[in-house]
Amino acid sequence: MPDSVQGRHSPADGRDFDVIIVGAGLAGLYAIHRLRGLGYRVRAYEAGNGVGGTWFWNRYPGCRCDVESLEYSYSFDPDLQQEWQWPERYGTQPEILKYIEHVAERFDLLRDVQLNTRITTARYDEATGLWTLAAESGEQVRAPVCIMAAGNLSTPRLPDIPGIDRFTGATYHTGLWPREGVDFTGLRVGVIGTGSSGVQSIPIIARQAGELTVFQRTANFSLPARNGPMNPETEARHKSEYVERRVAAYDTAFGIAGYPPPRIEALQANAEERRRQYEAKWREGGSISFLFSYTDLLTSDAANGTASDFVRGKIREIVNDPQTAKLLCPDDHPIGTKRLILDTGYYETYNLPHVSLVDIRTHPIEEITETGVRTGKAEYPLDAIVFATGFDAMTGAMRSIDISSSSGVTLDEQWEHGPRTYLGLMVAGLPNMFMVTGPQSPGVKSQMILSIEMHVDWIAGCLEHMREKGLGRIEATEQAQEEWVTHTREVAEATLYPKANSWYMGANVPGKPRVFMPYVAGVHAYKAKCDAVVAGGYEGFVTARAPVTVTG
Ligand code: N01
């Protein structure tokens, strides 16, 4: 039986490692580095045949981060952040993957990663205090601690459209893009889906395709990214302030320093002042800066309406055909309540003669045939279909693993009506299983790498606490979890977020419980809570020295 989370010398207690990590994306890789540095024996299991997670799989044309590259990077190594050079304001997928691969090599992380290994079950044995994780291949591995770093947007979803398998042309999902790329030159291409992935890829696909037909169910708000080559002065200034900026980021709502928070409500300004403010933000590019125009854009319908109207006006200015412009104007959700998209030339693309927009809200797709897409109104012959239809977000990756404890608790039951976590870090009844950027943490509503580092550092601190005290088991209490779930829901209900049928709400997956999943009180509030939990002696958790044997 393990009596502590770490056995320093080849323990004979059945463990293969001290910590098993599921996933070798940005989270799993940092967890290896951080925990190995503390002397833990770790191993990460990764389904892909390379590291990088999201940035390994999402290779669709135009894929680019919507957080600026100087921000969207690890902060844990001062030399790394000084030396790495980002060529553009926003990193492209190949550039970000190159960075991740560089980090893996630089810190010798690959020796603790097992690729091509999809974990399918994870079971905690109360008697031995060990997690046993099993892979698709049947391979099993044991450790007292496991960390789920399997990603929030890592379970791609194909739509349930009849006939989807009958199509004889080529099909692609943006989240599972072929490594070798795709040549659409001269082809009749259909894109289904107009979220971030669709909006980023459509302008690029349009450059190659002979004809491009975009099937839109819901119009989304998108702002110009204003991407461009990295300005050397901006880079030099940012790098000279890196350390202070990284610290200051924890004290902000979205985990990014440098955007002055708004001071006044939208209706405290007059119409002309608001127009000037939104115009300046539109020209500057970027979503946080736009949403920081006024204090109440995400809490007041009236305030939000002024920003939504501004962007709808821009869409009508850009798009020549009034009917297409009307279809592109979102009318069913307040701006910012779905992930606010950043694009390069998205709306302009609809002015090209070979690009057309099909409204599948009014006339839904009835079937995919051998030769194309058929809606209630017309048939569209196609050579290739791109599904930009998103992910089973935030809970999909965890729920694709059969997670349970010998006490009878299963993740499936715990999350039947939506995710229930304590701090997005642990689930009651599943001891010693940590999540990185789990549901009910700010993860997806923040600079993700900051949230990853915050969580991994918190987990590392927790394991150190256990090692110092000789503890072998930690578990969130039902009560603390219940209170946290209620708190996260109340925070969300005080905002406009629940008004949108977004993946934050689980609304994009038929049958998925409609529960707002991210924690939106801000990184600053969340960090303060996590720190207070630690200062209070891991409030809301129960710990034990040795495994607890559950009887009956
Ligand atoms: O997925 P989405 P995504 N029939 O869920 C449509 C991050 N990301 O991959 O809205 C027809 O947003 C669906 O329509 P509707 C980012 O956080 C970041 O684009 O459900 N259409 C919607 O239009 C982002 O938010 C970056 O009515 C169907 C689209 O498919 C998240 O990933 C880049 C359908 C799905 O949009 C997910 O983005 C890319 C059906 N049956 C992604 N089912 C950057 O950093 C779904 N749709 C910039």
Short mmCIF file of C-alpha atoms in Angstrom, two decimals, residues 24 68 162 200 227 236 360:
data_model
loop_
_atom_site.label_atom_id
_atom_site.label_comp_id
_atom_site.label_asym_id
_atom_site.label_seq_id
_atom_site.Cartn_x
_atom_site.Cartn_y
_atom_site.Cartn_z
CA ALA A 24 0.61 15.58 -23.91
CA GLU A 68 -1.64 37.39 -29.15
CA PRO A 162 -28.53 11.54 -42.51
CA GLN A 200 -10.79 31.11 -40.03
CA ASN A 227 -2.82 40.27 -37.74
CA ALA A 236 11.27 44.31 -27.31
CA ILE A 360 -29.61 26.21 -43.21
#
